[in-house]
Amino acid sequence: MKSLLVFDDSGLLQEDVVARMCLITKSILIDEGQEDSMVNLKITDTDEITHLNHTYRAKNKSTNVLSFINDDVSKDITNNLGDIAICYEYVEKEAKDEGKNLNDHLIHMLVHGLYHILGYDHENNEGASVMEAKEINKLKELNIKNPYL
């Protein structure tokens, strides 16, 4: 079973990046006891992510990543945990502005979104510390440096 289904209609993601995304998703799902589960990833543009952010979070602006937990009855049938939307343009600009490798930053956004789907958040300092530590350790497996430095 695939652990990550990628929808990239514009063909922006390089094959090796998709492969690394699949690898890290599978690793996280195994670590979290969800090895038979999967998630969907959609690469969006600014207009689409703005629409999603406005529709589901009442925020009329673009963002880097959004996560949607599958709370539907289908979760028990498909083992699909949810959906992640990453705005390529936003992440590309963010990576440039912060001096980060674009592909590493895209993978970080996937990891960040996946941990949200798995129930982690950064609404308070304690939750943020736990979530960031998980992200940092997981990204290290792919030789991606700490994105929070």
Tab-separated table of C-alpha atoms in Angstrom:
chain	number	residue	atom	x	y	z
A	1	MET	CA	0.000	0.000	0.000
A	2	LYS	CA	1.241	3.476	-0.846
A	3	SER	CA	1.538	5.719	2.163
A	4	LEU	CA	1.425	8.958	0.141
A	5	LEU	CA	-0.604	9.848	-2.935
A	6	VAL	CA	0.743	12.956	-4.635
A	7	PHE	CA	-1.397	15.212	-6.812
A	8	ASP	CA	0.878	17.622	-8.669
A	9	ASP	CA	-1.052	18.671	-11.768
A	10	SER	CA	1.536	21.293	-12.704
A	11	GLY	CA	4.439	18.835	-12.467
A	12	LEU	CA	6.407	21.102	-10.151
A	13	LEU	CA	7.874	18.382	-7.927
A	14	GLN	CA	10.979	16.554	-9.097
A	15	GLU	CA	10.843	12.736	-9.059
A	16	ASP	CA	13.517	12.450	-6.385
A	17	VAL	CA	11.590	14.858	-4.140
A	18	VAL	CA	8.424	12.768	-4.506
A	19	ALA	CA	10.444	9.646	-3.671
A	20	ARG	CA	11.875	11.294	-0.562
A	21	MET	CA	8.400	12.485	0.440
A	22	CYS	CA	7.044	8.950	0.137
A	23	LEU	CA	9.952	7.567	2.153
A	24	ILE	CA	9.577	10.038	5.016
A	25	THR	CA	5.786	9.656	5.087
A	26	LYS	CA	6.094	5.886	5.387
A	27	SER	CA	8.692	6.273	8.153
A	28	ILE	CA	6.495	8.676	10.147
A	29	LEU	CA	3.419	6.483	9.771
A	30	ILE	CA	5.386	3.454	10.998
A	31	ASP	CA	6.748	5.440	13.977
A	32	GLU	CA	3.233	6.582	14.864
A	33	GLY	CA	1.689	3.078	14.610
A	34	GLN	CA	-0.178	3.950	11.409
A	35	GLU	CA	1.815	1.802	8.963
A	36	ASP	CA	-1.313	0.660	7.088
A	37	SER	CA	-2.510	4.232	6.583
A	38	MET	CA	-2.059	6.801	3.878
A	39	VAL	CA	-2.409	10.529	3.195
A	40	ASN	CA	-2.981	12.622	0.099
A	41	LEU	CA	-0.752	15.531	-0.877
A	42	LYS	CA	-1.928	18.224	-3.272
A	43	ILE	CA	0.487	20.790	-4.667
A	44	THR	CA	-1.485	24.001	-5.122
A	45	ASP	CA	-1.023	27.494	-6.433
A	46	THR	CA	-1.625	30.704	-4.513
A	47	ASP	CA	-5.245	31.068	-5.623
A	48	GLU	CA	-6.185	27.545	-4.555
A	49	ILE	CA	-4.472	27.651	-1.159
A	50	THR	CA	-6.037	31.074	-0.488
A	51	HIS	CA	-9.455	29.659	-1.331
A	52	LEU	CA	-8.894	26.642	0.950
A	53	ASN	CA	-7.599	28.832	3.778
A	54	HIS	CA	-10.598	31.161	3.441
A	55	THR	CA	-13.150	28.339	3.151
A	56	TYR	CA	-11.895	26.127	5.973
A	57	ARG	CA	-10.060	28.523	8.300
A	58	ALA	CA	-11.810	31.860	7.608
A	59	LYS	CA	-8.440	33.419	6.727
A	60	ASN	CA	-8.434	35.277	3.428
A	61	LYS	CA	-4.729	34.905	2.654
A	62	SER	CA	-2.210	32.475	1.252
A	63	THR	CA	-0.203	30.091	3.435
A	64	ASN	CA	2.469	27.433	3.019
A	65	VAL	CA	0.650	24.288	4.149
A	66	LEU	CA	-2.812	23.199	5.244
A	67	SER	CA	-3.810	19.866	6.755
A	68	PHE	CA	-7.233	18.283	6.746
A	69	ILE	CA	-7.943	15.319	9.019
A	70	ASN	CA	-10.233	12.662	7.572
A	71	ASP	CA	-12.975	12.326	10.179
A	72	ASP	CA	-15.295	10.653	7.688
A	73	VAL	CA	-16.560	7.071	7.958
A	74	SER	CA	-14.367	6.294	4.930
A	75	LYS	CA	-11.289	6.484	7.168
A	76	ASP	CA	-12.114	3.009	8.533
A	77	ILE	CA	-12.507	1.643	5.005
A	78	THR	CA	-9.605	3.316	3.197
A	79	ASN	CA	-7.176	4.011	6.065
A	80	ASN	CA	-6.821	7.483	4.570
A	81	LEU	CA	-5.850	9.790	7.433
A	82	GLY	CA	-6.366	13.031	5.554
A	83	ASP	CA	-5.164	15.549	3.025
A	84	ILE	CA	-2.286	17.999	2.923
A	85	ALA	CA	-2.167	21.008	0.613
A	86	ILE	CA	1.159	22.732	-0.038
A	87	CYS	CA	1.351	25.986	-1.960
A	88	TYR	CA	4.429	25.626	-4.155
A	89	GLU	CA	4.725	29.371	-4.857
A	90	TYR	CA	4.478	30.278	-1.181
A	91	VAL	CA	7.036	27.660	-0.112
A	92	GLU	CA	9.353	28.659	-2.968
A	93	LYS	CA	9.322	32.310	-1.852
A	94	GLU	CA	9.654	31.322	1.801
A	95	ALA	CA	12.674	29.120	1.027
A	96	LYS	CA	14.335	31.930	-0.941
A	97	ASP	CA	13.630	34.534	1.759
A	98	GLU	CA	14.930	32.241	4.523
A	99	GLY	CA	17.931	30.881	2.590
A	100	LYS	CA	16.607	27.316	2.639
A	101	ASN	CA	16.867	24.609	0.018
A	102	LEU	CA	13.499	24.551	-1.781
A	103	ASN	CA	13.184	20.768	-1.947
A	104	ASP	CA	14.113	20.386	1.723
A	105	HIS	CA	11.558	23.052	2.635
A	106	LEU	CA	8.837	21.307	0.591
A	107	ILE	CA	9.586	18.069	2.444
A	108	HIS	CA	9.498	19.916	5.763
A	109	MET	CA	6.041	21.306	4.929
A	110	LEU	CA	4.829	17.750	4.186
A	111	VAL	CA	6.249	16.500	7.494
A	112	HIS	CA	4.719	19.447	9.356
A	113	GLY	CA	1.311	18.840	7.762
A	114	LEU	CA	1.484	15.112	8.443
A	115	TYR	CA	2.180	15.639	12.134
A	116	HIS	CA	-0.864	17.911	12.287
A	117	ILE	CA	-2.983	15.132	10.780
A	118	LEU	CA	-1.565	12.758	13.381
A	119	GLY	CA	-2.807	15.031	16.162
A	120	TYR	CA	0.214	17.193	16.968
A	121	ASP	CA	-0.006	20.963	17.120
A	122	HIS	CA	1.983	24.030	18.066
A	123	GLU	CA	-0.726	26.023	19.811
A	124	ASN	CA	1.303	26.197	23.014
A	125	ASN	CA	5.017	25.973	23.882
A	126	GLU	CA	4.839	22.384	25.093
A	127	GLY	CA	3.027	21.146	21.990
A	128	ALA	CA	5.325	23.143	19.727
A	129	SER	CA	8.417	21.648	21.386
A	130	VAL	CA	7.158	18.088	20.918
A	131	MET	CA	6.080	18.655	17.319
A	132	GLU	CA	9.269	20.484	16.328
A	133	ALA	CA	11.467	17.786	17.904
A	134	LYS	CA	9.638	15.104	15.932
A	135	GLU	CA	10.032	17.116	12.721
A	136	ILE	CA	13.733	17.800	13.308
A	137	ASN	CA	14.511	14.145	14.083
A	138	LYS	CA	12.546	12.848	11.111
A	139	LEU	CA	14.074	15.353	8.674
A	140	LYS	CA	17.535	14.373	9.930
A	141	GLU	CA	16.901	10.885	8.455
A	142	LEU	CA	16.942	12.535	5.019
A	143	ASN	CA	19.951	14.707	5.884
A	144	ILE	CA	17.760	17.797	6.066
A	145	LYS	CA	19.078	20.263	8.631
A	146	ASN	CA	16.962	21.698	11.428
A	147	PRO	CA	14.484	24.042	9.748
A	148	TYR	CA	13.931	25.990	12.958
A	149	LEU	CA	17.478	27.342	13.271
